[in-house]
CSV table of C-alpha atoms and ligand atoms in Angstrom, one decimal:
chain,number,residue,atom,x,y,z
P,1,MET,CA,-16.7,-12.7,-14.4
P,2,THR,CA,-19.1,-11.1,-12.0
P,3,ILE,CA,-19.6,-7.7,-10.2
P,4,GLU,CA,-22.1,-6.8,-7.5
P,5,GLU,CA,-22.6,-3.5,-5.9
P,6,SER,CA,-24.1,-3.2,-2.4
P,7,THR,CA,-24.3,-0.6,0.4
P,8,PHE,CA,-21.5,-1.2,3.0
P,9,GLY,CA,-22.8,1.5,5.4
P,10,TYR,CA,-22.8,5.2,6.1
P,11,THR,CA,-20.0,7.4,7.3
P,12,LYS,CA,-20.4,9.6,10.4
P,13,GLU,CA,-21.2,12.5,7.9
P,14,ASN,CA,-23.9,10.2,6.5
P,15,GLN,CA,-22.3,9.5,3.2
P,16,ARG,CA,-23.2,6.3,1.6
P,17,VAL,CA,-20.3,3.8,1.2
P,18,SER,CA,-20.6,1.3,-1.6
P,19,LEU,CA,-19.0,-2.1,-1.7
P,20,PHE,CA,-18.1,-3.6,-5.1
P,21,LYS,CA,-17.5,-7.4,-5.2
P,22,LEU,CA,-15.5,-8.6,-8.2
P,23,GLY,CA,-15.4,-12.3,-9.0
P,24,ASN,CA,-13.7,-14.3,-11.6
P,25,GLY,CA,-14.1,-17.9,-12.9
P,26,ALA,CA,-11.0,-19.1,-10.9
P,27,GLY,CA,-12.4,-18.9,-7.4
P,28,MET,CA,-11.1,-15.4,-6.6
P,29,THR,CA,-13.1,-12.5,-5.3
P,30,VAL,CA,-12.1,-9.0,-4.3
P,31,GLU,CA,-14.2,-6.5,-2.4
P,32,ILE,CA,-13.5,-2.8,-2.8
P,33,LEU,CA,-15.0,0.2,-1.1
P,34,ASN,CA,-15.4,3.7,-2.5
P,35,TYR,CA,-14.3,5.0,0.9
P,36,GLY,CA,-10.5,5.3,0.7
P,37,GLY,CA,-10.4,3.0,-2.3
P,38,ILE,CA,-10.1,0.3,0.3
P,39,ILE,CA,-9.5,-3.3,-0.6
P,40,LYS,CA,-11.6,-5.0,2.1
P,41,ASN,CA,-11.3,-8.7,1.2
P,42,ILE,CA,-9.3,-10.7,-1.2
P,43,CYS,CA,-10.4,-14.4,-1.2
P,44,VAL,CA,-8.2,-16.9,-3.0
P,45,PRO,CA,-7.8,-20.6,-3.0
P,46,ASP,CA,-5.0,-22.4,-1.0
P,47,ARG,CA,-3.2,-25.4,-2.5
P,48,TYR,CA,-6.2,-27.7,-1.7
P,49,GLY,CA,-8.7,-25.3,-3.2
P,50,LYS,CA,-10.0,-23.9,0.0
P,51,VAL,CA,-10.9,-20.2,-0.6
P,52,GLU,CA,-10.1,-17.8,2.3
P,53,ASP,CA,-9.6,-14.1,2.9
P,54,VAL,CA,-6.0,-13.1,3.0
P,55,VAL,CA,-6.1,-9.4,3.9
P,56,LEU,CA,-6.7,-7.5,7.2
P,57,GLY,CA,-9.6,-5.1,7.5
P,58,HIS,CA,-12.9,-4.4,9.2
P,59,ASP,CA,-16.5,-5.5,8.6
P,60,ASN,CA,-18.1,-2.1,9.1
P,61,ILE,CA,-17.5,1.5,8.0
P,62,THR,CA,-17.3,2.9,11.5
P,63,ASP,CA,-14.3,0.8,12.4
P,64,TYR,CA,-12.6,1.9,9.2
P,65,GLU,CA,-13.2,5.5,10.2
P,66,GLU,CA,-12.3,5.1,13.8
P,67,LYS,CA,-9.6,2.5,14.2
P,68,SER,CA,-8.1,1.4,11.0
P,69,ASP,CA,-4.3,1.5,10.5
P,70,TYR,CA,-4.5,2.3,6.8
P,71,PHE,CA,-6.0,-1.2,6.1
P,72,GLY,CA,-6.3,-1.8,2.4
P,73,CYS,CA,-6.5,1.9,1.4
P,74,ILE,CA,-5.1,4.1,-1.2
P,75,ALA,CA,-2.4,6.2,0.5
P,76,GLY,CA,-2.1,9.8,-0.9
P,77,ARG,CA,-1.5,12.5,-2.0
P,78,PHE,CA,1.9,11.5,-0.7
P,79,ALA,CA,2.3,8.0,0.6
P,80,ASN,CA,4.7,7.4,3.5
P,81,ARG,CA,6.6,10.1,5.3
P,82,ILE,CA,7.9,13.6,4.6
P,83,ASN,CA,10.4,14.9,7.1
P,84,GLN,CA,8.5,17.3,9.5
P,85,GLY,CA,6.0,17.7,6.7
P,86,ARG,CA,8.2,20.3,5.0
P,87,PHE,CA,9.3,20.5,1.4
P,88,ARG,CA,10.2,23.1,-1.2
P,89,ILE,CA,9.0,23.5,-4.8
P,90,ASN,CA,11.0,26.0,-6.9
P,91,GLY,CA,12.1,27.8,-3.7
P,92,THR,CA,8.6,28.0,-2.1
P,93,GLN,CA,8.3,26.2,1.2
P,94,PHE,CA,5.2,24.1,2.0
P,95,GLN,CA,4.3,22.8,5.4
P,96,LEU,CA,2.0,19.9,5.7
P,97,PRO,CA,0.2,18.7,8.9
P,98,GLN,CA,2.6,16.7,11.1
P,99,ASN,CA,0.2,13.8,11.8
P,100,SER,CA,2.8,11.2,12.8
P,101,ASN,CA,5.5,11.8,15.3
P,102,GLY,CA,6.4,15.3,13.9
P,103,ASN,CA,6.3,14.1,10.3
P,104,SER,CA,3.7,13.9,7.6
P,105,LEU,CA,2.4,10.4,7.0
P,106,HIS,CA,0.3,9.1,4.2
P,107,GLY,CA,-1.2,12.3,3.0
P,108,GLY,CA,-2.0,13.9,6.4
P,109,ILE,CA,-4.9,14.0,8.7
P,110,LYS,CA,-7.6,13.3,6.1
P,111,GLY,CA,-5.7,11.7,3.3
P,112,PHE,CA,-7.0,9.9,0.3
P,113,ASP,CA,-7.6,6.9,2.6
P,114,LYS,CA,-10.5,8.7,4.3
P,115,GLN,CA,-12.2,10.2,1.2
P,116,ILE,CA,-15.2,9.1,-0.7
P,117,TRP,CA,-14.3,8.4,-4.3
P,118,LYS,CA,-16.6,8.4,-7.3
P,119,ALA,CA,-16.9,4.9,-8.6
P,120,GLN,CA,-17.8,3.3,-11.9
P,121,THR,CA,-17.8,-0.4,-12.7
P,122,PHE,CA,-16.8,-2.0,-15.9
P,123,HIS,CA,-16.9,-5.5,-17.4
P,124,SER,CA,-14.9,-6.3,-20.5
P,125,GLY,CA,-14.1,-9.6,-22.0
P,126,ASP,CA,-12.4,-11.6,-19.2
P,127,GLU,CA,-11.9,-8.6,-16.9
P,128,VAL,CA,-14.1,-6.9,-14.4
P,129,GLY,CA,-13.3,-3.9,-12.4
P,130,VAL,CA,-14.1,-0.6,-10.8
P,131,SER,CA,-12.7,2.9,-11.6
P,132,LEU,CA,-12.4,5.4,-8.8
P,133,PHE,CA,-12.0,9.2,-9.1
P,134,TYR,CA,-11.1,11.8,-6.5
P,135,LEU,CA,-10.5,15.5,-6.8
P,136,SER,CA,-8.1,16.7,-4.1
P,137,GLU,CA,-8.6,20.4,-4.0
P,138,ASP,CA,-5.9,23.0,-4.0
P,139,GLY,CA,-4.8,23.5,-0.3
P,140,GLU,CA,-6.4,20.2,0.9
P,141,GLU,CA,-4.1,18.9,3.6
P,142,ASP,CA,-1.9,22.0,2.6
P,143,TYR,CA,-0.8,20.5,-0.7
P,144,PRO,CA,-0.6,22.9,-3.7
P,145,GLY,CA,-2.8,22.4,-6.7
P,146,ASN,CA,-6.1,20.8,-7.6
P,147,MET,CA,-5.1,17.3,-8.2
P,148,LYS,CA,-7.4,14.9,-10.1
P,149,CYS,CA,-6.7,11.3,-9.3
P,150,TRP,CA,-8.0,8.1,-10.9
P,151,VAL,CA,-7.4,4.6,-9.5
P,152,THR,CA,-8.7,1.5,-11.4
P,153,TYR,CA,-8.9,-2.0,-9.9
P,154,THR,CA,-9.2,-4.8,-12.5
P,155,LEU,CA,-9.5,-8.5,-11.8
P,156,ASP,CA,-8.9,-11.1,-14.5
P,157,ASN,CA,-9.3,-14.8,-14.8
P,158,SER,CA,-5.7,-15.6,-14.0
P,159,ASN,CA,-6.1,-14.3,-10.4
P,160,GLN,CA,-4.4,-11.0,-11.1
P,161,LEU,CA,-5.6,-7.8,-9.4
P,162,LYS,CA,-4.2,-4.8,-11.3
P,163,ILE,CA,-4.2,-1.3,-9.8
P,164,GLU,CA,-3.6,1.6,-12.2
P,165,TYR,CA,-3.1,5.1,-10.9
P,166,ARG,CA,-3.3,8.3,-12.9
P,167,ALA,CA,-3.1,11.9,-11.6
P,168,GLU,CA,-3.1,15.5,-13.0
P,169,THR,CA,-2.7,18.9,-11.4
P,170,ASP,CA,-3.2,22.5,-12.2
P,171,LYS,CA,-0.3,23.7,-10.1
P,172,THR,CA,3.1,22.1,-9.5
P,173,THR,CA,2.7,19.6,-6.6
P,174,ILE,CA,4.1,16.3,-5.3
P,175,VAL,CA,2.5,12.9,-5.7
P,176,ASN,CA,3.2,9.4,-4.4
P,177,LEU,CA,0.4,6.8,-4.5
P,178,THR,CA,0.3,3.3,-3.2
P,179,ASN,CA,-2.1,0.7,-1.9
P,180,HIS,CA,-1.7,-0.2,1.7
P,181,THR,CA,-3.2,-3.7,1.9
P,182,TYR,CA,-1.9,-5.9,4.8
P,183,PHE,CA,-1.6,-9.5,3.7
P,184,ASN,CA,-1.5,-12.7,5.7
P,185,LEU,CA,-1.6,-15.5,3.2
P,186,LYS,CA,-2.2,-18.2,5.8
P,187,ASP,CA,-5.3,-16.9,7.7
P,188,GLY,CA,-5.9,-13.2,7.0
P,189,GLY,CA,-4.3,-12.1,10.3
P,190,GLU,CA,-5.0,-14.6,13.0
P,191,THR,CA,-1.3,-15.5,13.3
P,192,THR,CA,2.0,-13.8,12.5
P,193,ILE,CA,3.5,-13.3,9.1
P,194,LEU,CA,7.0,-14.3,10.4
P,195,ASN,CA,6.8,-17.7,8.7
P,196,HIS,CA,6.0,-16.3,5.3
P,197,ASP,CA,9.0,-16.4,2.8
P,198,LEU,CA,9.7,-13.2,1.0
P,199,LYS,CA,11.8,-12.3,-2.1
P,200,ILE,CA,12.4,-8.7,-3.2
P,201,LYS,CA,14.4,-7.9,-6.3
P,202,ALA,CA,16.4,-5.1,-4.7
P,203,SER,CA,20.2,-4.7,-4.3
P,204,CYS,CA,19.7,-1.5,-2.3
P,205,PHE,CA,17.5,0.1,0.3
P,206,THR,CA,17.0,3.5,1.8
P,207,PRO,CA,18.1,3.4,5.5
P,208,VAL,CA,16.1,5.5,8.0
P,209,ASP,CA,16.5,7.2,11.4
P,210,ALA,CA,14.5,6.3,14.5
P,211,LYS,CA,11.6,8.3,13.2
P,212,LEU,CA,11.6,6.4,9.9
P,213,ILE,CA,12.9,9.3,7.9
P,214,PRO,CA,15.4,8.2,5.2
P,215,HIS,CA,19.0,9.4,5.7
P,216,GLY,CA,19.1,10.0,2.0
P,217,THR,CA,21.6,7.4,1.2
P,218,ILE,CA,21.1,4.4,-1.0
P,219,ASP,CA,22.8,1.4,0.7
P,220,SER,CA,23.6,-2.1,-0.4
P,221,VAL,CA,21.7,-5.0,1.1
P,222,ASN,CA,24.8,-7.1,0.9
P,223,ASP,CA,25.5,-9.0,4.2
P,224,THR,CA,22.5,-7.4,5.8
P,225,PRO,CA,19.1,-8.7,6.9
P,226,PHE,CA,17.7,-6.6,4.0
P,227,ASP,CA,19.0,-9.0,1.4
P,228,PHE,CA,15.8,-10.7,0.1
P,229,ARG,CA,17.2,-11.3,-3.4
P,230,GLU,CA,16.6,-15.1,-2.7
P,231,PHE,CA,13.5,-16.3,-0.8
P,232,LYS,CA,14.0,-15.8,2.9
P,233,THR,CA,11.7,-16.4,5.9
P,234,ILE,CA,10.7,-13.0,7.2
P,235,GLY,CA,11.3,-14.0,10.8
P,236,GLU,CA,14.8,-15.3,10.1
P,237,HIS,CA,16.8,-12.1,10.8
P,238,ILE,CA,14.1,-9.8,12.1
P,239,GLU,CA,15.4,-10.0,15.8
P,240,THR,CA,19.1,-9.8,15.0
P,241,GLY,CA,19.5,-6.3,16.5
P,242,HIS,CA,20.6,-4.7,13.3
P,243,VAL,CA,20.4,-0.9,13.8
P,244,GLN,CA,18.0,-0.5,10.9
P,245,LEU,CA,15.6,-3.2,12.3
P,246,LYS,CA,15.8,-1.3,15.6
P,247,ASN,CA,14.9,2.0,13.9
P,248,GLY,CA,12.1,0.4,12.0
P,249,GLY,CA,10.9,-1.8,14.9
P,250,GLY,CA,11.3,-4.6,12.4
P,251,TYR,CA,11.1,-4.2,8.6
P,252,ASP,CA,9.6,-0.9,7.6
P,253,HIS,CA,11.9,0.1,4.8
P,254,ASN,CA,11.9,1.2,1.1
P,255,PHE,CA,13.7,-1.2,-1.2
P,256,VAL,CA,15.2,0.3,-4.3
P,257,LEU,CA,14.0,-2.1,-7.1
P,258,ASP,CA,16.4,-3.6,-9.6
P,259,LYS,CA,14.4,-2.9,-12.7
P,260,GLU,CA,14.1,-0.8,-15.8
P,261,ASP,CA,12.5,2.6,-15.3
P,262,GLY,CA,8.8,2.6,-15.8
P,263,ALA,CA,8.6,-1.1,-17.0
P,264,CYS,CA,6.0,-3.3,-15.2
P,265,GLU,CA,8.2,-6.1,-13.8
P,266,LEU,CA,7.9,-8.9,-11.3
P,267,ILE,CA,9.8,-7.4,-8.3
P,268,ALA,CA,8.6,-9.3,-5.2
P,269,SER,CA,7.0,-12.6,-4.1
P,270,VAL,CA,5.6,-13.9,-0.9
P,271,TYR,CA,5.0,-17.6,-0.2
P,272,GLU,CA,3.2,-19.1,2.7
P,273,PRO,CA,4.3,-22.8,3.2
P,274,ILE,CA,1.2,-24.1,5.1
P,275,SER,CA,-1.4,-22.8,2.7
P,276,GLY,CA,0.8,-23.0,-0.3
P,277,ARG,CA,-0.4,-19.5,-1.3
P,278,LEU,CA,2.0,-17.4,-3.4
P,279,LEU,CA,1.6,-13.7,-4.1
P,280,ASP,CA,3.7,-12.1,-6.9
P,281,VAL,CA,4.0,-8.3,-7.1
P,282,LEU,CA,4.6,-6.5,-10.4
P,283,THR,CA,5.0,-2.8,-10.7
P,284,THR,CA,6.1,0.2,-12.7
P,285,GLU,CA,7.2,2.0,-9.5
P,286,PRO,CA,10.9,2.4,-8.5
P,287,GLY,CA,10.5,1.3,-4.9
P,288,ILE,CA,8.6,-0.9,-2.5
P,289,GLN,CA,7.9,-0.4,1.2
P,290,PHE,CA,8.1,-3.7,3.0
P,291,TYR,CA,6.3,-3.2,6.3
P,292,SER,CA,6.2,-6.2,8.7
P,293,GLY,CA,3.2,-4.9,10.7
P,294,ASN,CA,5.3,-3.7,13.6
P,295,PHE,CA,2.8,-1.1,14.9
P,296,LEU,CA,0.0,-3.7,15.2
P,297,LYS,CA,-0.3,-4.6,18.8
P,298,GLY,CA,-3.5,-6.5,19.3
P,299,ASP,CA,-5.7,-3.5,20.2
P,300,ILE,CA,-7.4,-3.3,16.8
P,301,VAL,CA,-10.2,-5.9,16.4
P,302,GLY,CA,-11.0,-6.5,12.8
P,303,LYS,CA,-13.1,-8.8,10.5
P,304,ASN,CA,-14.7,-11.7,12.3
P,305,GLY,CA,-13.6,-10.4,15.7
P,306,VAL,CA,-9.9,-11.1,15.1
P,307,ALA,CA,-7.5,-8.9,17.1
P,308,TYR,CA,-4.6,-8.0,14.9
P,309,LYS,CA,-1.5,-8.8,16.9
P,310,PHE,CA,2.1,-7.8,16.4
P,311,ARG,CA,3.2,-8.6,12.9
P,312,SER,CA,0.0,-10.4,11.9
P,313,GLY,CA,0.0,-8.7,8.5
P,314,LEU,CA,2.6,-7.4,6.0
P,315,CYS,CA,2.4,-4.6,3.5
P,316,LEU,CA,4.2,-4.5,0.1
P,317,GLU,CA,3.6,-0.9,-0.9
P,318,THR,CA,4.9,0.0,-4.4
P,319,GLN,CA,5.9,3.6,-4.4
P,320,HIS,CA,8.4,6.4,-5.0
P,321,PHE,CA,10.8,6.7,-2.1
P,322,PRO,CA,9.7,8.2,1.3
P,323,ASP,CA,10.6,11.8,1.8
P,324,ALA,CA,11.6,12.1,-1.9
P,325,PRO,CA,10.8,15.8,-2.1
P,326,ASN,CA,13.7,16.4,0.2
P,327,HIS,CA,16.3,14.2,-1.6
P,328,ASP,CA,17.5,15.2,-5.1
P,329,ASN,CA,19.1,11.8,-5.5
P,330,PHE,CA,15.7,10.0,-5.2
P,331,PRO,CA,13.4,9.7,-8.2
P,332,SER,CA,11.3,12.8,-8.5
P,333,THR,CA,7.8,13.0,-7.1
P,334,ILE,CA,7.1,16.4,-8.7
P,335,LEU,CA,4.0,16.7,-10.9
P,336,ASN,CA,3.6,19.7,-13.1
P,337,PRO,CA,0.5,21.1,-14.9
P,338,GLY,CA,0.2,19.4,-18.3
P,339,GLU,CA,1.9,16.2,-17.1
P,340,GLN,CA,0.3,13.0,-16.2
P,341,PHE,CA,1.4,10.8,-13.3
P,342,GLU,CA,0.9,7.2,-14.3
P,343,SER,CA,1.7,4.0,-12.5
P,344,ALA,CA,0.6,0.4,-12.2
P,345,THR,CA,0.9,-2.5,-9.8
P,346,ILE,CA,-0.3,-6.1,-10.1
P,347,TYR,CA,-0.9,-8.5,-7.2
P,348,LYS,CA,-1.0,-11.9,-8.7
P,349,PHE,CA,-2.1,-14.9,-6.6
P,350,GLY,CA,-1.3,-18.6,-7.1
P,351,VAL,CA,-0.3,-21.7,-5.2
P,352,GLU,CA,2.7,-24.0,-5.1
P,353,PRO,CA,2.0,-27.7,-4.7
M,1,LIG,C1,4.7,2.8,7.2
M,1,LIG,C2,4.6,2.5,8.6
M,1,LIG,C3,3.3,2.9,9.1
M,1,LIG,C4,2.2,2.2,8.4
M,1,LIG,C5,0.8,2.7,8.7
M,1,LIG,C6,3.6,2.1,6.5
M,1,LIG,O1,3.6,2.4,5.1
M,1,LIG,O2,5.9,2.6,6.6
M,1,LIG,O3,5.7,3.1,9.3
M,1,LIG,O4,3.2,2.6,10.5
M,1,LIG,O5,2.4,2.4,7.0
M,1,LIG,O6,0.4,2.4,9.8
């Protein structure tokens, strides 16, 4: 197991950004930035042993600051959307910045994805990793409470990348944390993800309106394009005109996972037939946002000069449900003083012959 630290660059405010390169004995490397907790690269072998990068991103800090679409970052304090940025805690109304079409998205104007985190590396047995810490101050992006947040990335020898999240607050607040990596298991974003096969262990999903805000219902996936309980090619039903696919511009929906509360279980897999690469997703979270990269439109040029076209990357964001603070029937996202928010997600890479 190896770990190397280097300087990735300097932000516009002249803060140094570090890059941590984790390597294992099985040919996998992961590069992480302390800016936004961003996963910049994940290099894994294909079925012939050829190691390639399978995530979208940038090769310099300025592009992450100026033209990233949440590539690889930690989204927080509240991942995904809150209707009009408004919610109540014990009768008090809070108003967050409306940074996306009248709603709050991914923590606001300067969310966790744009902050510098304190980083510490570790190396133990057959694991190597980096622990990140960020203090989100009371009132930052108009959220209540000083919230301390820890995110730990750990790589092991079985090609598992584990992400552990922990948070504490000194005033009642809301929290929803995820990682926003865009995967393309074939070529890191040169072509579309429509030929990837996907499986999600979810009998239900949370339908949305045209602004991607959940109606509040939990609907069955039976006989809909949202049934991924068996492997299905992503492109198979994406253009069928289902009202939910119109609202999302494709898949951009929260799936309600069929799992035991809090247990870390295998809940989704993606397989890319040409490379043979397989990604398994395990989580303790109750939901996952499957986003098929519908807002990518070729105007963002990323690593190695690749322009990320429509649906050239897919996200599998483990999470609590979008707009949860406004829906009592969704698992609670309230964090009280004295409590610990804890969650874990594992991205495990392999190949099929
Ligand atoms: C959301 C998309 C959004 C994307 C960020 C996803 O989590 O569901 O609607 O466009 O993040 O660009």
